[in-house]
mmCIF file of C-alpha atoms in Angstrom:
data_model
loop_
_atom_site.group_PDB
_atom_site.id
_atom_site.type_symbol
_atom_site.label_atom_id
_atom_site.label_comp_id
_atom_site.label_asym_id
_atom_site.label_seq_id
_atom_site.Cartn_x
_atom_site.Cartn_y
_atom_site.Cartn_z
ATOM 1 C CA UNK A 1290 0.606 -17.632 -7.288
ATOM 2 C CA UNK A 1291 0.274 -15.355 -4.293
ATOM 3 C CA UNK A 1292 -3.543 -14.829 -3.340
ATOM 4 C CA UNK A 1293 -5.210 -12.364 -0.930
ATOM 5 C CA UNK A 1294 -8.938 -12.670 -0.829
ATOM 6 C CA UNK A 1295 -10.202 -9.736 1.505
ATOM 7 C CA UNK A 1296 -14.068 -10.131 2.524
ATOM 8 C CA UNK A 1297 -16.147 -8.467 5.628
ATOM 9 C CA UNK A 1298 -16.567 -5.277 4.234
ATOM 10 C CA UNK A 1299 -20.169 -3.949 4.423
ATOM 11 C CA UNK A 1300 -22.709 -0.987 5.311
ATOM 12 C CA UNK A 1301 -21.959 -0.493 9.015
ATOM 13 C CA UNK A 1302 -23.794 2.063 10.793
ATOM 14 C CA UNK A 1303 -21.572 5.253 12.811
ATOM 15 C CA UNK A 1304 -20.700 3.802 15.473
ATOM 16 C CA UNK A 1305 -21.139 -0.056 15.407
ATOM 17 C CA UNK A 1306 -18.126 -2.276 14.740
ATOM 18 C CA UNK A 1307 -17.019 -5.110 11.626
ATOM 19 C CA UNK A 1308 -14.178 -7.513 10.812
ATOM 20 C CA UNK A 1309 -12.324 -7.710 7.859
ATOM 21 C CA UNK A 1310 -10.506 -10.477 7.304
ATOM 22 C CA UNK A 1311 -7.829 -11.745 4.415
ATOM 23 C CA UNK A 1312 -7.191 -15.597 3.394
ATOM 24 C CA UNK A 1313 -4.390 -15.666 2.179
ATOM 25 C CA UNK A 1314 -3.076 -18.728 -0.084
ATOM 26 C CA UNK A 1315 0.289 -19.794 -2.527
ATOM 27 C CA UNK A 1316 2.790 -18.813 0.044
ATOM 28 C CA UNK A 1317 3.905 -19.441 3.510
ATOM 29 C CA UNK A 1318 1.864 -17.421 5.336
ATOM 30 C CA UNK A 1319 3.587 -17.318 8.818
ATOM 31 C CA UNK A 1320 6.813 -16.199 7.195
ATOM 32 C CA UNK A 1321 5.475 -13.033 6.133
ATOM 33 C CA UNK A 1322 4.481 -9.257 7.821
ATOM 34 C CA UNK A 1323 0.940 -8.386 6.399
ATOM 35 C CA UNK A 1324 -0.438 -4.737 6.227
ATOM 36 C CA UNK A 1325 -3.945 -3.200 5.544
ATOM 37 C CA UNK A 1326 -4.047 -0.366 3.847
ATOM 38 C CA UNK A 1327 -7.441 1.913 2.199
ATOM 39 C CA UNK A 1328 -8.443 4.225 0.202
ATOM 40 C CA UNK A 1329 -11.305 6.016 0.396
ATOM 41 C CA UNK A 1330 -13.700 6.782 -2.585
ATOM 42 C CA UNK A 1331 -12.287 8.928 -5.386
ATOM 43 C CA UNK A 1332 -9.005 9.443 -2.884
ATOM 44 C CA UNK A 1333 -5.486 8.256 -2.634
ATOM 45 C CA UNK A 1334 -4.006 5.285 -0.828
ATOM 46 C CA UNK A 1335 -3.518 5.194 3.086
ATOM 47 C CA UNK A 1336 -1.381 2.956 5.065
ATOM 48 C CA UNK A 1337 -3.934 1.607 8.202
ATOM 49 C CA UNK A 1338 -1.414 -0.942 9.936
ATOM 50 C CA UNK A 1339 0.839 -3.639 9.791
ATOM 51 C CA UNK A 1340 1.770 -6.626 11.497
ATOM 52 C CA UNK A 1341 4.736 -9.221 11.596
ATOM 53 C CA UNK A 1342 4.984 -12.401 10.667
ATOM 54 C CA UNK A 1343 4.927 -14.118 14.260
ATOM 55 C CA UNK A 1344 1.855 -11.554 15.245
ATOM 56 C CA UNK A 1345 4.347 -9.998 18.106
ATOM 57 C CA UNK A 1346 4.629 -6.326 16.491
ATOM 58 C CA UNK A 1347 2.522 -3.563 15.106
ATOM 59 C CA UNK A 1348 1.941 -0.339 14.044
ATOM 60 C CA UNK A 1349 -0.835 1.471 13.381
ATOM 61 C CA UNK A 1350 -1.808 5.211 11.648
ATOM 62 C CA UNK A 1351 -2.925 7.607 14.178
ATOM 63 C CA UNK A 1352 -6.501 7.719 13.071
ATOM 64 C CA UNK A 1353 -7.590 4.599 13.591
ATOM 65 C CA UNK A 1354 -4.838 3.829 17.013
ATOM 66 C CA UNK A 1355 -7.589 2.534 19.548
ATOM 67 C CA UNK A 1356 -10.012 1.653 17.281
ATOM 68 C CA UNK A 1357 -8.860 -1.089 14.996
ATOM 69 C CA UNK A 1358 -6.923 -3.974 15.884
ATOM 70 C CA UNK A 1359 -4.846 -6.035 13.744
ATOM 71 C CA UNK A 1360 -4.740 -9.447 14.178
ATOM 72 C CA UNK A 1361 -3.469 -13.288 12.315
ATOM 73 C CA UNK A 1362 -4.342 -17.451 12.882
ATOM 74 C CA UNK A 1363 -1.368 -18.410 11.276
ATOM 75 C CA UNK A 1364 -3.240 -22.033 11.745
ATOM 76 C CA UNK A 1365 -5.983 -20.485 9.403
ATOM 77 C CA UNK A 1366 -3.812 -18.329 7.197
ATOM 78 C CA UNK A 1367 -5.710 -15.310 7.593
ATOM 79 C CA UNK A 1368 -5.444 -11.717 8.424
ATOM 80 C CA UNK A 1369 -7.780 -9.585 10.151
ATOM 81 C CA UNK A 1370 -8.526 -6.239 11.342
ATOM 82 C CA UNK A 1371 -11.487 -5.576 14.141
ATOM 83 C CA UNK A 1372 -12.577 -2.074 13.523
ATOM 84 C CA UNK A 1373 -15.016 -0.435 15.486
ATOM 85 C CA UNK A 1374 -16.432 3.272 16.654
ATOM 86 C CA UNK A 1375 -16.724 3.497 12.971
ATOM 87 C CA UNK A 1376 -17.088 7.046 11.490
ATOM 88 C CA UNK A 1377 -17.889 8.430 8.145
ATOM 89 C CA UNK A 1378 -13.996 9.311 7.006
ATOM 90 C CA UNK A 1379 -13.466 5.003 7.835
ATOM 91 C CA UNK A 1380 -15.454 4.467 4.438
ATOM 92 C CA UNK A 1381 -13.060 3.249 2.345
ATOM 93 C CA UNK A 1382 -12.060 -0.023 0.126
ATOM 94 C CA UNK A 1383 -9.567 -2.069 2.467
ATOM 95 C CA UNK A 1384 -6.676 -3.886 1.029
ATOM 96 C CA UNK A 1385 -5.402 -6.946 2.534
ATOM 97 C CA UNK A 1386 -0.962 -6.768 1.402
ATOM 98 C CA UNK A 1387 1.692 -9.569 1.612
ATOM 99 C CA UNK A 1388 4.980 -7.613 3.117
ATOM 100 C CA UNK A 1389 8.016 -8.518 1.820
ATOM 101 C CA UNK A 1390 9.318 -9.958 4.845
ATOM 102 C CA UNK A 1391 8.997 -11.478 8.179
ATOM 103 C CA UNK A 1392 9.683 -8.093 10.123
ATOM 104 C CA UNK A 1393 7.921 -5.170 10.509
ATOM 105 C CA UNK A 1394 8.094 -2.339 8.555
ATOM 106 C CA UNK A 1395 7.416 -4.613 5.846
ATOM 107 C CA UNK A 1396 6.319 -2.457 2.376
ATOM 108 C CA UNK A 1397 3.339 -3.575 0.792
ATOM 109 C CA UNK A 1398 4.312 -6.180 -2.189
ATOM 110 C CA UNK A 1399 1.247 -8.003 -2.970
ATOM 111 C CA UNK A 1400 -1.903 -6.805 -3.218
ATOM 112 C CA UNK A 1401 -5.753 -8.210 -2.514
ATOM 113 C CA UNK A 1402 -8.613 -7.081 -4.730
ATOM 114 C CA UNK A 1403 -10.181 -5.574 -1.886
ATOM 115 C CA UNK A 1404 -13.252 -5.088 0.444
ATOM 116 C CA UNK A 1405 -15.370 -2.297 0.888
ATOM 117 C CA UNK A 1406 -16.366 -0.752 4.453
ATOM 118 C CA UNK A 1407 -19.309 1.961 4.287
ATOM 119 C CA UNK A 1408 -20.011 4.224 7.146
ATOM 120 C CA UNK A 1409 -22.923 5.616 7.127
ATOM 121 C CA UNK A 1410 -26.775 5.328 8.964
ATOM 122 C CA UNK B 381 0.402 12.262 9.399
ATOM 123 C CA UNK B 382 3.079 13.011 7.219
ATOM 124 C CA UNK B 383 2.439 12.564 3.823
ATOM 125 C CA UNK B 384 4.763 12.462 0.668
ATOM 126 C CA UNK B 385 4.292 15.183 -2.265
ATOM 127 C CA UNK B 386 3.688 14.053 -6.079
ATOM 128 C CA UNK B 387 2.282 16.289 -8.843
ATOM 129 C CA UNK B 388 -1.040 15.457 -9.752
ATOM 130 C CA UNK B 389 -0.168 14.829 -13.036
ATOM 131 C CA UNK B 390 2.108 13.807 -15.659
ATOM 132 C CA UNK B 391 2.024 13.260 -19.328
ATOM 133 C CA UNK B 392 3.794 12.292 -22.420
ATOM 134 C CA UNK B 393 3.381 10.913 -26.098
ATOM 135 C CA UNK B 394 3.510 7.395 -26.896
ATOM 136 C CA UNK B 395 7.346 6.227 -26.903
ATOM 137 C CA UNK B 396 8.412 9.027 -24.858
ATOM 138 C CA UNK B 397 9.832 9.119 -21.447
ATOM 139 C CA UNK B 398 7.892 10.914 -18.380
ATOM 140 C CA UNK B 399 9.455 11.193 -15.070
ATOM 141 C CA UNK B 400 7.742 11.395 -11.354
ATOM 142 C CA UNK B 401 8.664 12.710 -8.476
ATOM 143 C CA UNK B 402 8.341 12.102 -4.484
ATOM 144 C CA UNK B 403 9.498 14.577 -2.060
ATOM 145 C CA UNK B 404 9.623 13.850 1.187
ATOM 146 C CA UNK B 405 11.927 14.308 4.324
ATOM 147 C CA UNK B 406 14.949 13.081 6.461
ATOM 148 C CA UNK B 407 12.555 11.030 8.416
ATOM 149 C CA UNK B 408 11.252 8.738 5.653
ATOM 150 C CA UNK B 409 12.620 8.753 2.381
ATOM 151 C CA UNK B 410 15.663 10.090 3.216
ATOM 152 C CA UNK B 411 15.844 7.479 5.743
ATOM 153 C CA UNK B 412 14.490 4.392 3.878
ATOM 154 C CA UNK B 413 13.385 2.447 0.407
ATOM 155 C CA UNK B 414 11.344 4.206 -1.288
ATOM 156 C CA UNK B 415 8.471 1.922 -3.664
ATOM 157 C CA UNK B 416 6.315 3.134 -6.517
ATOM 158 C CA UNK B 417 3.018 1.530 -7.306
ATOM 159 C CA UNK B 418 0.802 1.451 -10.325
ATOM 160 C CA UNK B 419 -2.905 1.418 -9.898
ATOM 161 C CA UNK B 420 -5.507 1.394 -12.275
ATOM 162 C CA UNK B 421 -9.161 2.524 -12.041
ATOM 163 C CA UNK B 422 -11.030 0.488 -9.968
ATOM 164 C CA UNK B 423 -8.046 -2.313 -9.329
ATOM 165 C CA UNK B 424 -6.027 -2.857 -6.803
ATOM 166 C CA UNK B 425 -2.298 -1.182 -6.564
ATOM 167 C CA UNK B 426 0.762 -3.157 -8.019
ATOM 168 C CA UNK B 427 4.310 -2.421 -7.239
ATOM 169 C CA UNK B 428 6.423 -1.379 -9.924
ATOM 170 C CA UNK B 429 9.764 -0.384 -8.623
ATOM 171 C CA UNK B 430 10.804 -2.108 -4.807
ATOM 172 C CA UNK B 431 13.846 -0.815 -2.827
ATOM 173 C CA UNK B 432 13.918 2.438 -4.565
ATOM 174 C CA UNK B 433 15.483 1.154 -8.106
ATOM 175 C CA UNK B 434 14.519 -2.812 -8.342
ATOM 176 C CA UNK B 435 12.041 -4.098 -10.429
ATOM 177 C CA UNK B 436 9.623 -7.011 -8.994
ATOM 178 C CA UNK B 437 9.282 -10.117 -11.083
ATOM 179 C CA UNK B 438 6.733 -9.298 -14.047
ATOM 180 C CA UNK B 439 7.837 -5.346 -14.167
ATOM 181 C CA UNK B 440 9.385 -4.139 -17.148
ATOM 182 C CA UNK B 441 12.264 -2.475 -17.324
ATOM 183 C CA UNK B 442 10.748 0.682 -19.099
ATOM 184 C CA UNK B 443 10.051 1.589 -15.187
ATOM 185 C CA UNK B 444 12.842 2.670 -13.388
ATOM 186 C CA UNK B 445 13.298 4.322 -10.003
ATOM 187 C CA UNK B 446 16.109 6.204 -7.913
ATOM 188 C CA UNK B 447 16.414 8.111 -5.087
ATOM 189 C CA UNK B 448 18.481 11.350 -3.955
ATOM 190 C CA UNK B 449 18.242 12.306 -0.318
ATOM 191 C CA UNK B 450 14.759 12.933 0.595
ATOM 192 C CA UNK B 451 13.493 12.343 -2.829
ATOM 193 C CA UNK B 452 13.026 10.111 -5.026
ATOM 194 C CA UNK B 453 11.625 9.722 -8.883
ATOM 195 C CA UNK B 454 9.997 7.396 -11.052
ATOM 196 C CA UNK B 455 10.682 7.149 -14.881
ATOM 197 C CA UNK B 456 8.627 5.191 -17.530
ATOM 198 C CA UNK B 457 10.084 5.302 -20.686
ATOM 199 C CA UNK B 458 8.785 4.221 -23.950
ATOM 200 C CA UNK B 459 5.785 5.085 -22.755
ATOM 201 C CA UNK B 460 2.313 3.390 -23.591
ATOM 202 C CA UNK B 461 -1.004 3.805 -23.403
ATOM 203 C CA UNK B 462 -1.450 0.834 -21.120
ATOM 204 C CA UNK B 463 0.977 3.010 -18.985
ATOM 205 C CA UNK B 464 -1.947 5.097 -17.951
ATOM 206 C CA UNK B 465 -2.849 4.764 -14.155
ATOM 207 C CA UNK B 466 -1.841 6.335 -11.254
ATOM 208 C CA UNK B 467 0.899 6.278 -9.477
ATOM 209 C CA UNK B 468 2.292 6.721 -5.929
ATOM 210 C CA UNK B 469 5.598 6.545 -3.934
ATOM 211 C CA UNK B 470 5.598 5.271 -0.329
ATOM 212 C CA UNK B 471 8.416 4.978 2.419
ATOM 213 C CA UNK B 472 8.359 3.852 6.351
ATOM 214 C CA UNK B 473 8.897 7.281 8.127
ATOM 215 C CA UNK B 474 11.055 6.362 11.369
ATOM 216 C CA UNK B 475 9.127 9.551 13.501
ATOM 217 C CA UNK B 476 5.986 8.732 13.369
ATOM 218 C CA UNK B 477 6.653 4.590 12.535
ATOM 219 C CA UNK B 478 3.751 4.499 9.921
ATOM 220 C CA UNK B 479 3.989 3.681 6.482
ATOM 221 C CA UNK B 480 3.612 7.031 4.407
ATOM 222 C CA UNK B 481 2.082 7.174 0.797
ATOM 223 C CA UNK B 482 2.424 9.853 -1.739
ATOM 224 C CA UNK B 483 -0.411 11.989 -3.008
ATOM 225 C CA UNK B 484 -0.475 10.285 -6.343
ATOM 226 C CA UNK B 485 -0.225 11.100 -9.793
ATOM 227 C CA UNK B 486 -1.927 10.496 -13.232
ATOM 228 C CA UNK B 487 -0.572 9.604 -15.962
ATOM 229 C CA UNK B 488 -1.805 10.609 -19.375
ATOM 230 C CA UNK B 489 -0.526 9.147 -22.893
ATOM 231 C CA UNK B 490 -1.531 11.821 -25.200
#
């Protein structure tokens, strides 16, 4: 069975910085694009970024261009995403998602439980 | 960012059929797949419906989707009351090369 375990998530301060990061296990991981995506409390789903299977490509949603970086250790079979200058409208449960392919876009097929990020001092 | 429109809500009686909809535009759903994902309160999303009309392994075929020119729908017949979550579409939109959601809608089994 495909598994996503997100963890990282936290009480961060305005400001400061944290990195998520997904293990992900029961499939190849480096033959697979990998996305985050959030919602924020009480609020719909948003698309944050996504990355191909090699790590070569990605795209990002405006808000957080500059700020977050996605990354993967195919070695490790992990995704991450380095946030930082962290604001109040970043507070938001992140979801680590399998794409359904090795290319980017890749939709979001399977889903992590989640982590959640709160912004606030 | 562009975003794609749902009503906020949709209902129906158990065993009936109760349609969605996703509007959109030429850059993304007119464009590209459209998906349709199921979330309940305080779980993660699940797709339903992948490539506008196929059904992932586990989905039943009470959800169905299609897709005409820059929108697209999602029907659940035979509805039942473990039908009731919410619901949103999503597409790649080629402008802006982000993945877009939909605004999401309830679903209520009366």
């Amino acid at each position: 069975d495909v598994q996503l375990l997100e963890s990282g998530g936290g009480l961060e301060q305005p400001g400061g910085s944290l990195r998520l990061s997904c293990e992900a296990s029961g499939f190849t991981f480096s033959n697979f694009a990998m996305n985050w995506v959030r919602q924020a409390p009480g609020k719909g789903l948003e698309w944050v970024s996504v990355i191909s299977a090699s790590g070569d490509r990605a795209y990002y949603v405006d808000s957080v261009k500059g700020r977050f970086t996605i990354s993967r250790d195919n070695s490790k079979n992990t995704l991450y995403l380095q946030m930082s200058s962290l604001g109040a409208e970043d507070t938001a449960t992140y979801y680590c998602a399998r794409g359904n392919f090795d290319g980017v876009p890749a939709a979001p097929y399977y889903w992590g439980q989640g982590t959640l990020v709160t912004v606030s001092s | 960012q562009s975003v794609l429109t749902q009503p906020p809500s949709a209902s129906g009686a158990p065993g009936q059929r109760v349609t969605i909809s996703c509007s959109g535009s030429s850059s993304n759903i007119g464009r590209n797949f459209v998906y349709w994902y199921q979330q309940f309160p305080g779980a993660a999303p699940k797709l339903v419906v992948n490539k506008n009309d196929q059904w992932p392994s586990g989905v039943p075929d009470r959800f169905s989707g299609s897709k005409a020119g820059s929108s697209a729908s999602l029907a659940i017949s035979g509805l039942r009351s473990d039908d009731e979550a919410d619901y949103y579409c999503a597409a790649w939109d080629d402008n802006h090369d982000l993945f877009v959601f939909g605004t999401g809608t309830k679903v209520t089994v009366l």
